[in-house]
Coordinates of C-alpha atoms in Angstrom, one line a residue:
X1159 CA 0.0 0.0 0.0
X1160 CA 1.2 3.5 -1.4
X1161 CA 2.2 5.9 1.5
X1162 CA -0.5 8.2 0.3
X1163 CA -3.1 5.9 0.9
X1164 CA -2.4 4.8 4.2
X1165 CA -2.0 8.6 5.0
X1166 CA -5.6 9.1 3.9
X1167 CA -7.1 5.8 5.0
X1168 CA -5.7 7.5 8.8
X1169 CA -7.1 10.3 8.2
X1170 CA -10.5 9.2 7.6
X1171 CA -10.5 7.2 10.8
X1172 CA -9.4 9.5 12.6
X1173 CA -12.4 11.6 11.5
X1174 CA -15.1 9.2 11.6
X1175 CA -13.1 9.3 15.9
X1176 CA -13.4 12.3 16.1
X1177 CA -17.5 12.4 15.1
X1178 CA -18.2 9.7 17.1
X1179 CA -16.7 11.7 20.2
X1180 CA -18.3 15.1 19.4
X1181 CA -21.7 12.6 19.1
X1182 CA -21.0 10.9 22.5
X1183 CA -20.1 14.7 23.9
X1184 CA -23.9 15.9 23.1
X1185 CA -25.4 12.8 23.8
X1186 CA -23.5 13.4 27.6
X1187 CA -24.8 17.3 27.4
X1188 CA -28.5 16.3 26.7
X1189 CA -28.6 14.3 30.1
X1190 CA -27.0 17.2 32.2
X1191 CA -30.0 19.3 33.4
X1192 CA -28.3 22.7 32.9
X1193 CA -27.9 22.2 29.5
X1194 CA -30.9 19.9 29.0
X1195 CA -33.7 23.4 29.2
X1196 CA -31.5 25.2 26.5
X1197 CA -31.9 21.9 24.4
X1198 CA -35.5 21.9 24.7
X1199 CA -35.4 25.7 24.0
X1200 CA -33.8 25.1 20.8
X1201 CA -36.1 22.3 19.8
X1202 CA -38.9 24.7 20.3
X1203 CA -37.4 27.2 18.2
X1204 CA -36.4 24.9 15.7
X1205 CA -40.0 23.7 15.1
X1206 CA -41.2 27.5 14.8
X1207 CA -39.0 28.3 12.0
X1208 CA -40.3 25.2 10.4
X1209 CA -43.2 26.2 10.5
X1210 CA -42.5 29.8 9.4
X1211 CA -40.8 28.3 6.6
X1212 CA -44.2 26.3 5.6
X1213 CA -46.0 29.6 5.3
X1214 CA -43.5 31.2 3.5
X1215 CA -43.3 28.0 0.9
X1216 CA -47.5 28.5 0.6
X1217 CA -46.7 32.2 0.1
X1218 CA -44.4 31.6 -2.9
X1219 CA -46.8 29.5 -4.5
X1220 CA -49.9 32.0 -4.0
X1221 CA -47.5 34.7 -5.3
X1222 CA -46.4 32.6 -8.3
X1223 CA -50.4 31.8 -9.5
X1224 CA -51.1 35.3 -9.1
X1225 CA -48.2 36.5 -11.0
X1226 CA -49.4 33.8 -13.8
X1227 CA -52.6 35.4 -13.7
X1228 CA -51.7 38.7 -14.0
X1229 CA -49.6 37.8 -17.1
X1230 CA -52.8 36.3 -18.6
X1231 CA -54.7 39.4 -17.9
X1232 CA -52.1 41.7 -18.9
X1233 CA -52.3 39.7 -22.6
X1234 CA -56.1 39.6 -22.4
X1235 CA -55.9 43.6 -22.0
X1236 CA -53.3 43.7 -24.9
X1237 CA -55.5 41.9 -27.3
X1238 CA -58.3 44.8 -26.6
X1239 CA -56.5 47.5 -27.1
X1240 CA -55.3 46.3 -30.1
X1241 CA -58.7 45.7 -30.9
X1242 CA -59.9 49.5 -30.1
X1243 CA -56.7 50.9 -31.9
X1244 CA -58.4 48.6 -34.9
X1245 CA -62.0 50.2 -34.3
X1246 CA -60.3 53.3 -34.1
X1247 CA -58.2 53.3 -37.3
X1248 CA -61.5 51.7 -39.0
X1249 CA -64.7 54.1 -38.4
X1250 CA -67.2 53.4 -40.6
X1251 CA -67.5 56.8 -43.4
X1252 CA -71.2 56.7 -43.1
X1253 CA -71.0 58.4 -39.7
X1254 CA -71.8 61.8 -39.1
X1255 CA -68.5 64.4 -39.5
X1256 CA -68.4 67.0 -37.0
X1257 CA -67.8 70.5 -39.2
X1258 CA -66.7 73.9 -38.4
X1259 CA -68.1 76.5 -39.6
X1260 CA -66.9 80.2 -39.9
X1261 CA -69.8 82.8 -40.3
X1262 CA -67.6 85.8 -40.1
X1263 CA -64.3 87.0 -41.3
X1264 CA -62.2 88.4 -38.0
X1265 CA -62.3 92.3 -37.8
X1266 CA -58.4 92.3 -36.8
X1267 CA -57.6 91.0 -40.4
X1268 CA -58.3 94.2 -41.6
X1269 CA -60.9 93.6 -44.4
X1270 CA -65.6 94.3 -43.4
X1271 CA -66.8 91.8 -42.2
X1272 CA -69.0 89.8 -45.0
X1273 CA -71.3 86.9 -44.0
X1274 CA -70.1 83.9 -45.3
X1275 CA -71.8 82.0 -48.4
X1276 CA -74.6 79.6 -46.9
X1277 CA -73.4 76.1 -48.3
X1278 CA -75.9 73.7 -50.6
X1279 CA -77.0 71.4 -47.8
X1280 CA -75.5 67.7 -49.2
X1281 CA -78.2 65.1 -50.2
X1282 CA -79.7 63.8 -47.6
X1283 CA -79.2 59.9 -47.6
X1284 CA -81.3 57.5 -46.2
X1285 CA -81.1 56.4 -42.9
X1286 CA -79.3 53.2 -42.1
X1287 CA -81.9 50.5 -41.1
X1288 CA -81.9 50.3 -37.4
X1289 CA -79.9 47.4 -35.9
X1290 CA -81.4 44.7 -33.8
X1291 CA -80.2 43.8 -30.5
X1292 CA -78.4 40.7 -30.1
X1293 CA -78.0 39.3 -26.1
X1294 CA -74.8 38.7 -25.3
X1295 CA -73.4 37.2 -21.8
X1296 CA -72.3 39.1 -19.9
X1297 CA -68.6 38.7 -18.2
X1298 CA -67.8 36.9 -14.5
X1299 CA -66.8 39.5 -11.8
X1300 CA -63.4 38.8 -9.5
X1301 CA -66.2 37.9 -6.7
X1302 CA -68.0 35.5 -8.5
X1303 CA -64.9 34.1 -9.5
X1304 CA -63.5 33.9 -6.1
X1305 CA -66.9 32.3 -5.4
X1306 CA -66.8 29.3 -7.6
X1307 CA -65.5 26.4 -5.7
X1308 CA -62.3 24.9 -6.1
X1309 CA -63.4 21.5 -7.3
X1310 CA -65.1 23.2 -10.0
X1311 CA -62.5 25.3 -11.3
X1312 CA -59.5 23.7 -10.5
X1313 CA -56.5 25.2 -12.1
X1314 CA -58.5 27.4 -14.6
X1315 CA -57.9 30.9 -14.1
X1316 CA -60.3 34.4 -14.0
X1317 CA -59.0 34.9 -17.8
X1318 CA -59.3 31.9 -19.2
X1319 CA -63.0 31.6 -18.3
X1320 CA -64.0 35.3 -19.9
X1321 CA -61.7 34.5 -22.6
X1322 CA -64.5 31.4 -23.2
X1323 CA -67.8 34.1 -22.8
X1324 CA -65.8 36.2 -25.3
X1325 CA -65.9 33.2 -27.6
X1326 CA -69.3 32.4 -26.8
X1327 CA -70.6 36.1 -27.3
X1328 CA -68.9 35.6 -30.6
X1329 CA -70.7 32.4 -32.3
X1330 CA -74.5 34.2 -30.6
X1331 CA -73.8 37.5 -32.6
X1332 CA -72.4 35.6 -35.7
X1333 CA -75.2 32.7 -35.4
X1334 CA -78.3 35.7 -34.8
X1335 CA -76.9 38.0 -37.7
X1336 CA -77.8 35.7 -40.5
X1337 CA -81.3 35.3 -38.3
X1338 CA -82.0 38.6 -38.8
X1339 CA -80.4 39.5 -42.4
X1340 CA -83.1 39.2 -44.9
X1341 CA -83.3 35.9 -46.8
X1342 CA -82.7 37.4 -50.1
X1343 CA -79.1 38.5 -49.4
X1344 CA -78.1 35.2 -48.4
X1345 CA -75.9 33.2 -50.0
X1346 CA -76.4 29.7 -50.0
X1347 CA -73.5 29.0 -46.7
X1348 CA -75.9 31.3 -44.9
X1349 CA -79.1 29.9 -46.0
X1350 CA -78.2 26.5 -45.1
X1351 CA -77.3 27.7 -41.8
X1352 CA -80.3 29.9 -41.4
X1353 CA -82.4 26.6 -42.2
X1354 CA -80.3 24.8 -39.4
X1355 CA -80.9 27.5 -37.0
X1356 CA -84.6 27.1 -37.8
X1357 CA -84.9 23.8 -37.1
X1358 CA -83.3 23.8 -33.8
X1359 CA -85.6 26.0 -32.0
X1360 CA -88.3 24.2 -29.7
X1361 CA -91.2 25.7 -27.6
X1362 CA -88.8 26.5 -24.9
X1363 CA -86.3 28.4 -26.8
X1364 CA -88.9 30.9 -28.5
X1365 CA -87.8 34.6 -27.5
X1366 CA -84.5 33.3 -26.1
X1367 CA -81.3 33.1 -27.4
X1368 CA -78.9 29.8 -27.5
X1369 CA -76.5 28.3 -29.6
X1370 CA -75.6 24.6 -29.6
X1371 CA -72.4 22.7 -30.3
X1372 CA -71.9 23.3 -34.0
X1373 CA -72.2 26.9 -33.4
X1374 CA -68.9 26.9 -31.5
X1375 CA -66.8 24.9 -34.2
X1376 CA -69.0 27.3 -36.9
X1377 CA -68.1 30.7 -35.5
X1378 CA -65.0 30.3 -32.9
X1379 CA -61.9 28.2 -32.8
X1380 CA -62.8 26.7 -29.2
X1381 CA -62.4 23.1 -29.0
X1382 CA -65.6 21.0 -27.5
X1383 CA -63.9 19.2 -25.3
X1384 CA -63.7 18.0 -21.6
X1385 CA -62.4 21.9 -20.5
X1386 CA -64.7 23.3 -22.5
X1387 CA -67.8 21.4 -21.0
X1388 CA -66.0 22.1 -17.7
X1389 CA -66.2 25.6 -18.4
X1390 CA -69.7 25.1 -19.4
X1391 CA -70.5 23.6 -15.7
X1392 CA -68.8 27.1 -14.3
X1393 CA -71.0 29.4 -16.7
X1394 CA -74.3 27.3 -15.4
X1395 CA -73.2 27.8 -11.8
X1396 CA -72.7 31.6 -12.4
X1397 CA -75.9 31.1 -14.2
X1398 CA -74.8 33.2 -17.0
X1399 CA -76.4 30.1 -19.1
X1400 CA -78.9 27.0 -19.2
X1401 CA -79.3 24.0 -20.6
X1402 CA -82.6 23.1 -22.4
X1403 CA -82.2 19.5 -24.1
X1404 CA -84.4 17.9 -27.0
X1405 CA -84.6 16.2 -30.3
X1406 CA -80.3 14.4 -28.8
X1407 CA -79.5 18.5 -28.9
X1408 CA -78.1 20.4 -26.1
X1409 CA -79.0 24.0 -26.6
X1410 CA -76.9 26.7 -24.3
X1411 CA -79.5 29.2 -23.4
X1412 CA -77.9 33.2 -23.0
X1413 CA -79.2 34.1 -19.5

């Protein structure tokens, strides 16, 4: 055996000695009754910071899913404003222009004043036909999200569950537009889907407004899948919607 080995191999006994003697030294300490209170004292405090260190662990993890959520909302937001930069950028002509108009020329430039020419009021055009309402649902509230219970919800977030009405809003205006555009401007997508819409109504549905499954793969790019039904068990509980069933159809009532 190398002398460097046997060096080391001493070395490590002697260490393993020297634990087992700093062990035995405690384990002598803990039986005096001096040191035997500050022991216990320790313990104690031990166990508090444990427990300190618990609540700060569930903190970090409260802080991290609100931080998530945030981000989610902060996107949400960022999507509408581009959407109102759109609407903005994108007004229809046919609205009314506000105009200015100057009756006098100012005294201080010198020349009388001299009433302005009376302009040839434009053509009158005729009114656009009056728009019909559509019901929309309406979006959850932080309360009523904070009120929906865990079980239900599970990891889906305040976001994610508007983001859905948004979606939903989106296939009842679509769907009720061609309800309400006269037949003879249809084309023949639209008529078939005007015919579908037709035949889906019942006694219970008259005056109300619903879509069904097809809608949703129509008019949004939602998937009608387990989440989505789960979210559909959330919207009934905030009764923003209702079930009627009939004919092997599920019809989503707008509440």
């Amino acid at each position: 055996m190398a002398s460097s080995d046997l060096e080391q191999l001493c070395s490590h006994i002697n260490e393993k000695i020297g634990n087992i003697k700093r062990m035995l030294s405690l384990r002598n300490c803990g039986q005096e009754p001096t040191l035997k209170t500050t022991l216990d004292k320790i313990g104690d405090e031990i166990i508090v910071v444990n427990e300190l260190l618990n609540k700060l662990e569930l903190e970090i993890q409260y802080q991290e899913q609100t931080s998530h959520s945030l981000k989610e909302l902060w996107a949400s937001l960022e999507e509408d404003y581009k959407d109102v930069e759109h609407l903005k950028e994108n007004i229809p002509p046919h609205l009314p222009q506000v105009t200015v108009t100057q009756n006098f020329v100012n005294a201080s430039d010198g020349h009388p004043e001299e009433p302005v020419k009376a302009e040839e009021p434009a053509p009158t055009k005729k009114p656009p036909k009056e728009q019909r309402f559509i019901k929309e649902m309406s979006f959850i509230t932080s309360d009523e999200f904070n009120g929906i219970p865990a079980y239900m919800k599970s990891r889906l977030t305040y976001c994610q569950i508007n983001d859905v009405i948004k979606e939903i809003n989106k296939a009842v205006v679509s769907k009720y537009k061609i309800l309400h555009q006269p037949k003879k401007s249809m084309n023949s997508v639209a008529r078939n889907l005007y015919h579908r819409f037709i035949d889906e109504e019942t006694k219970d549905t008259k005056g109300q407004y619903f879509i069904v499954e097809a809608d949703i793969k129509e008019f949004t790019a939602l998937k009608a899948d387990k989440r989505f039904h789960v979210m559909l068990n959330i919207l009934r509980h905030c009764r923003r919607l209702s079930e009627v069933r009939g004919g092997g159809l599920t019809r989503y009532v707008i509440t």
